[in-house]
Coordinates of C-alpha atoms in Angstrom, one line a residue:
M30 CA 97.7 68.9 92.3
R31 CA 101.1 69.4 93.7
Y32 CA 102.3 73.0 93.6
I33 CA 106.3 73.3 92.7
I34 CA 107.1 76.7 93.9
I35 CA 110.0 78.0 91.8
G36 CA 111.3 80.7 93.9
A37 CA 110.5 80.4 97.4
G38 CA 111.1 84.2 98.5
A39 CA 108.6 86.8 99.7
V40 CA 105.6 85.7 97.3
G41 CA 106.5 82.0 96.5
G42 CA 107.2 81.3 100.3
A43 CA 103.9 83.0 101.1
I44 CA 102.0 81.0 98.7
G45 CA 103.7 77.8 99.0
G46 CA 103.6 78.2 103.0
R47 CA 99.8 78.8 103.1
L48 CA 98.9 76.1 100.6
F49 CA 101.1 73.6 102.6
A50 CA 99.3 74.8 105.9
A51 CA 96.1 73.9 104.4
G52 CA 97.0 70.4 103.5
H53 CA 98.1 70.8 99.9
E54 CA 101.1 69.1 98.6
V55 CA 103.9 71.8 97.9
V56 CA 107.8 71.7 97.1
L57 CA 109.8 74.5 97.3
V58 CA 112.5 75.4 94.9
A59 CA 115.3 77.7 96.2
R60 CA 118.9 78.4 95.8
G61 CA 122.1 78.9 98.3
A62 CA 121.5 79.5 101.9
H63 CA 117.8 79.9 101.5
H64 CA 117.8 76.3 100.2
A65 CA 119.9 75.0 102.9
A66 CA 117.9 76.9 105.8
L67 CA 114.4 75.2 104.1
R68 CA 116.1 71.8 103.8
D69 CA 117.3 71.7 107.2
G70 CA 114.6 73.5 109.3
G71 CA 111.8 73.9 107.0
L72 CA 110.1 77.3 106.2
R73 CA 109.5 79.8 109.1
L74 CA 106.4 81.8 107.8
T75 CA 105.5 84.5 110.0
V76 CA 101.9 86.1 109.7
P77 CA 100.0 88.4 112.1
D78 CA 98.5 85.7 113.7
G79 CA 101.8 84.1 114.9
S80 CA 104.9 82.2 113.4
L81 CA 104.5 78.7 111.7
T82 CA 107.5 76.4 111.2
L83 CA 106.3 74.1 108.1
P84 CA 108.3 71.1 107.0
I85 CA 107.9 71.7 103.4
P86 CA 110.1 69.5 100.9
A87 CA 112.8 71.9 99.2
V88 CA 115.0 71.3 96.2
D89 CA 117.6 73.4 94.6
R90 CA 117.5 72.3 91.0
P91 CA 115.0 70.8 88.6
E92 CA 117.1 67.5 88.2
A93 CA 116.3 67.0 92.2
L94 CA 112.5 66.5 91.8
E95 CA 110.6 64.0 89.6
L96 CA 107.9 65.6 87.9
R97 CA 104.4 63.9 87.6
P98 CA 100.9 64.3 86.0
G99 CA 98.9 66.9 88.3
D100 CA 102.3 69.1 89.1
V101 CA 101.5 72.7 88.9
L102 CA 104.6 74.9 88.2
V103 CA 104.4 78.2 89.9
M104 CA 107.0 80.7 88.8
A105 CA 107.7 83.1 91.5
V106 CA 111.3 84.6 90.5
K107 CA 112.2 88.3 89.6
T108 CA 111.3 88.8 85.8
Q109 CA 115.2 89.0 85.2
D110 CA 115.5 85.4 86.1
T111 CA 112.6 84.1 84.2
T112 CA 114.5 83.0 81.0
G113 CA 116.9 80.8 83.2
V114 CA 113.7 79.2 85.0
L115 CA 112.1 78.3 81.7
E116 CA 115.2 77.0 80.2
S117 CA 116.1 75.0 83.0
W118 CA 112.4 73.3 83.6
A119 CA 110.8 73.2 80.1
G120 CA 112.5 70.0 78.9
R121 CA 112.4 68.2 82.2
P122 CA 110.4 64.6 82.0
V123 CA 107.3 64.0 83.3
A124 CA 106.4 60.8 84.6
G125 CA 104.3 58.9 82.2
G126 CA 105.6 60.7 79.1
G127 CA 106.2 64.0 77.8
T128 CA 108.0 67.1 79.2
A129 CA 107.0 69.9 81.4
C130 CA 106.6 72.3 78.7
E131 CA 104.1 69.9 77.0
E132 CA 102.3 68.5 79.9
L133 CA 102.3 71.0 82.9
P134 CA 100.5 74.2 83.5
L135 CA 102.8 77.0 84.5
V136 CA 101.5 79.9 86.4
C137 CA 103.6 83.3 86.5
A138 CA 103.1 84.5 90.0
Q139 CA 105.1 87.8 89.1
N140 CA 105.1 91.4 88.9
A141 CA 105.7 93.1 85.4
V142 CA 103.9 92.0 82.2
E143 CA 106.7 90.1 80.1
N144 CA 106.9 86.7 82.1
E145 CA 103.7 85.3 80.3
R146 CA 104.9 86.3 76.8
L147 CA 108.5 84.5 77.6
A148 CA 106.8 81.7 79.0
L149 CA 104.4 81.1 76.2
R150 CA 107.4 80.7 73.9
R151 CA 108.3 77.4 75.8
F152 CA 105.0 76.2 77.6
R153 CA 101.8 75.2 76.2
H154 CA 99.8 76.0 79.2
V155 CA 100.6 79.3 80.6
Y156 CA 98.6 81.1 83.2
G157 CA 98.8 84.7 84.6
M158 CA 98.6 85.8 88.2
C159 CA 98.3 89.2 89.5
V160 CA 99.9 89.3 92.9
W161 CA 98.8 91.6 95.5
L162 CA 100.6 90.1 98.7
P163 CA 102.6 92.3 101.0
A164 CA 105.5 90.2 102.0
T165 CA 109.2 90.2 103.2
H166 CA 112.0 87.8 102.4
L167 CA 115.4 89.0 103.9
E168 CA 116.8 86.1 105.9
P169 CA 117.4 82.6 104.9
G170 CA 114.6 80.2 105.6
K171 CA 112.1 83.1 106.6
V172 CA 109.4 84.8 105.2
A173 CA 106.8 87.4 106.6
A174 CA 103.5 88.2 105.3
F175 CA 101.5 91.0 106.5
G176 CA 97.8 90.6 105.2
S177 CA 95.0 89.6 107.6
P178 CA 92.5 88.0 107.5
L179 CA 93.5 87.1 104.0
T180 CA 97.2 86.8 103.2
G181 CA 96.8 88.2 99.5
I182 CA 94.6 88.7 96.5
L183 CA 95.8 86.5 93.6
H184 CA 93.7 86.9 90.3
V185 CA 94.4 83.9 88.0
G186 CA 93.6 83.4 84.3
R187 CA 94.8 81.6 81.2
Y188 CA 97.3 83.7 79.0
P189 CA 96.7 85.5 76.8
S190 CA 93.1 85.4 77.9
G191 CA 90.3 82.9 79.0
T192 CA 89.6 80.7 82.0
D193 CA 89.6 76.8 82.3
R194 CA 89.2 74.1 84.8
T195 CA 92.7 74.3 85.7
A196 CA 92.4 78.0 86.7
E197 CA 89.5 77.1 88.9
R198 CA 91.1 74.2 90.8
I199 CA 94.0 76.4 91.5
S200 CA 91.9 79.1 92.6
A201 CA 89.8 76.8 94.8
D202 CA 93.0 75.6 96.4
L203 CA 94.3 79.1 97.1
E204 CA 91.0 80.0 98.6
T205 CA 91.2 77.2 101.2
S206 CA 94.8 78.7 101.8
A207 CA 93.9 82.4 103.2
F208 CA 93.8 83.9 99.5
L209 CA 91.2 85.4 97.7
A210 CA 91.7 84.2 94.0
P211 CA 89.1 85.5 91.5
V212 CA 89.4 83.6 88.3
V213 CA 89.2 86.1 85.3
P214 CA 89.2 86.0 81.3
D215 CA 91.5 89.1 81.5
V216 CA 94.1 88.7 83.8
M217 CA 96.6 90.6 81.8
R218 CA 94.2 93.7 82.4
W219 CA 94.8 93.3 86.1
K220 CA 98.4 93.0 85.6
Y221 CA 98.9 96.0 83.7
A222 CA 97.1 97.8 86.5
K223 CA 99.5 96.1 89.0
L224 CA 102.4 97.3 86.7
L225 CA 101.2 100.9 87.2
A226 CA 101.3 100.3 90.9
N227 CA 104.7 98.6 90.8
L228 CA 106.1 101.8 89.0
A229 CA 106.9 103.1 92.5
N230 CA 109.2 100.1 93.5
S231 CA 112.2 101.8 91.8
L232 CA 111.3 105.1 93.8
E233 CA 111.0 103.5 97.1
A234 CA 114.2 101.6 96.5
V235 CA 116.3 104.5 95.8
C236 CA 114.9 107.4 97.9
G237 CA 113.3 105.1 100.7
P238 CA 109.5 105.2 102.0
V239 CA 107.1 107.0 99.5
D240 CA 105.7 109.7 102.0
G241 CA 106.2 113.3 102.4
D242 CA 105.2 116.0 99.8
D243 CA 108.2 115.8 97.5
L244 CA 108.0 112.0 97.2
L245 CA 104.1 111.6 97.0
G246 CA 104.3 114.1 94.1
L247 CA 106.9 112.3 92.3
Y248 CA 105.1 109.0 92.9
R249 CA 101.8 110.3 91.3
R250 CA 103.9 111.9 88.5
T251 CA 105.4 108.5 87.9
V252 CA 102.1 106.7 87.7
A253 CA 100.5 109.5 85.7
E254 CA 103.0 108.9 83.0
G255 CA 102.7 105.2 83.1
R256 CA 99.0 105.7 82.6
A257 CA 99.6 108.0 79.7
V258 CA 102.1 105.6 78.0
L259 CA 99.6 102.9 78.3
D260 CA 96.8 104.8 76.8
A261 CA 99.0 105.8 74.1
A262 CA 99.6 102.0 73.3
G263 CA 96.0 101.1 73.5
I264 CA 96.5 98.9 76.4
A265 CA 93.8 98.3 78.7
Y266 CA 94.1 98.1 82.7
T267 CA 91.7 98.1 85.5
G268 CA 91.0 101.3 87.4
E269 CA 91.0 101.9 91.1
E270 CA 87.4 101.7 91.7
E271 CA 87.1 98.1 90.3
E272 CA 90.2 97.2 92.2
K273 CA 88.8 98.6 95.7
R274 CA 85.4 96.6 95.1
V275 CA 87.5 93.7 94.8
R276 CA 89.9 94.2 97.6
G277 CA 87.2 95.9 100.1
D278 CA 88.1 95.2 103.6
R279 CA 89.4 91.7 102.8
I280 CA 92.8 92.4 103.8
R281 CA 94.4 94.7 106.5
L282 CA 98.1 95.2 106.8
L283 CA 99.1 94.5 110.4
E284 CA 102.3 94.3 112.3
V285 CA 104.1 90.9 112.4
E286 CA 105.9 90.1 115.5
G287 CA 109.8 90.2 115.3
T288 CA 109.8 91.5 111.7
E289 CA 109.9 95.0 110.3
R290 CA 108.0 95.2 107.1
G291 CA 110.5 97.2 105.4
G292 CA 110.1 97.9 101.5
G293 CA 108.7 96.3 98.4
S294 CA 110.4 93.7 96.2
S295 CA 112.9 96.1 94.8
W296 CA 113.8 97.5 97.9
Q297 CA 114.4 94.0 99.4
S298 CA 116.7 93.1 96.1
L299 CA 118.6 95.9 97.2
A300 CA 118.8 95.3 100.9
R301 CA 119.8 91.8 100.0
G302 CA 122.7 93.0 97.9
T303 CA 121.6 90.5 94.9
G304 CA 123.1 92.7 92.3
S305 CA 120.0 92.7 90.2
I306 CA 116.4 94.4 90.4
E307 CA 113.2 94.2 88.4
A308 CA 113.4 98.0 87.0
D309 CA 113.8 96.9 83.2
H310 CA 110.7 95.0 83.4
L311 CA 108.7 97.8 85.5
N312 CA 109.6 101.1 84.6
G313 CA 111.6 99.7 81.7
E314 CA 108.3 98.5 80.5
I315 CA 106.8 102.1 80.3
T316 CA 110.1 103.2 78.9
L317 CA 109.9 100.5 76.2
L318 CA 106.5 101.3 75.3
A319 CA 106.8 105.0 75.1
R320 CA 109.5 104.6 72.6
L321 CA 107.4 102.1 70.5
H322 CA 104.4 104.6 70.4
G323 CA 106.4 107.9 69.9
T324 CA 105.7 109.4 73.4
A325 CA 108.1 110.3 76.2
A326 CA 108.6 108.7 79.7
P327 CA 111.5 111.0 81.3
V328 CA 110.4 110.0 85.0
N329 CA 110.2 106.2 84.5
E330 CA 113.3 106.2 82.3
T331 CA 115.2 107.9 84.9
L332 CA 114.2 105.8 87.5
Q333 CA 114.9 102.8 85.4
R334 CA 118.7 104.0 85.0
V335 CA 119.1 105.0 88.6
A336 CA 117.6 101.6 90.0
N337 CA 119.8 99.5 87.8
A338 CA 122.8 101.7 89.0
F339 CA 121.9 101.1 92.6
A340 CA 121.8 97.3 92.2
R341 CA 124.9 97.0 89.9
E342 CA 126.7 99.1 92.7
R343 CA 125.2 97.6 95.5
R344 CA 124.2 100.9 97.0
A345 CA 122.1 100.9 100.1
P346 CA 118.4 101.2 99.5
G347 CA 116.9 104.7 100.1
S348 CA 120.2 106.4 100.0
M349 CA 119.5 109.0 97.1
P350 CA 118.1 112.5 98.3
V351 CA 114.9 113.4 96.5
P352 CA 116.3 116.8 95.1
E353 CA 119.1 114.6 93.5
L354 CA 116.5 112.5 91.9
L355 CA 114.5 115.3 90.7
D356 CA 117.5 117.0 89.2
L357 CA 118.3 113.8 87.1
I358 CA 114.6 113.6 86.0
D359 CA 114.5 117.2 85.1
R360 CA 117.7 117.1 83.0
R361 CA 116.4 114.0 81.0
D362 CA 113.1 115.7 80.4
R363 CA 115.0 118.6 79.0
A364 CA 117.2 116.5 76.9
P365 CA 116.8 116.9 73.1
D366 CA 115.1 114.2 71.1
R367 CA 117.8 112.8 68.9
S368 CA 115.4 110.3 66.9

């Protein structure tokens, strides 16, 4: 199996780098300065044990690569970029006949829960991946991953449900590459739980590290609101005890030489000044479900709106005082229902 990593940022770069270092065939797909750095100098993957410079082939567009039977497409872009990826890769020919959307498995190694649904409109063989992989990508050609002794936990399963031989083979390859990769028949239950954890991404992005009484209290309020909305919608998600049993002590977060960990994926989007952020598909998922099921989500709705404004205006991450955000939430909570 050859792994085509579409989006070689923090998650995609760490997965692709670890697979390549373990002897698996990998191609990285990236854009702009990141692609140029990968093409010219390889991927520099830094982990707690040291730094690896990996000469992984890299391309910047689908047309630069000939697809073949046995390829696995791993989509690791942010959700706001998913539609463009699907459009550009679905119709690509596969050697021997057929197209990517007909013949090849597509793995959604992404946060949020919308990607698989979007992918299934185009691709026959879609797999969800619940990603727990603390990593950073802020400079072209460089990715740092902080987990040890395992780099991350990647639950894999067919979408919308089930398992098969392909999922088992992907899992086996990942487990030779410093990951724990359980094959599960209910991967979306794990991804909805991860969605709840990712609701804090916007909070961290706009106000900074989630510590101190005010931010921790707001974090708990954000997640509790998310759970209440999922419950109202009748959506199942894994609980903390089940997650702890899987994670155990398999991953510890350690320092990586020469790299400050910084924040999560939304914080990194603001730090890189990309102009976009995942808030519509994280906090915005809770906002949508609340509206569909006749309940309210003022905390997540406000975080969605504020995070989008930060990205659009290219404001520095962590620059909003907590009292200002709390005031915006309280004003939204008191606003009359106009439905």
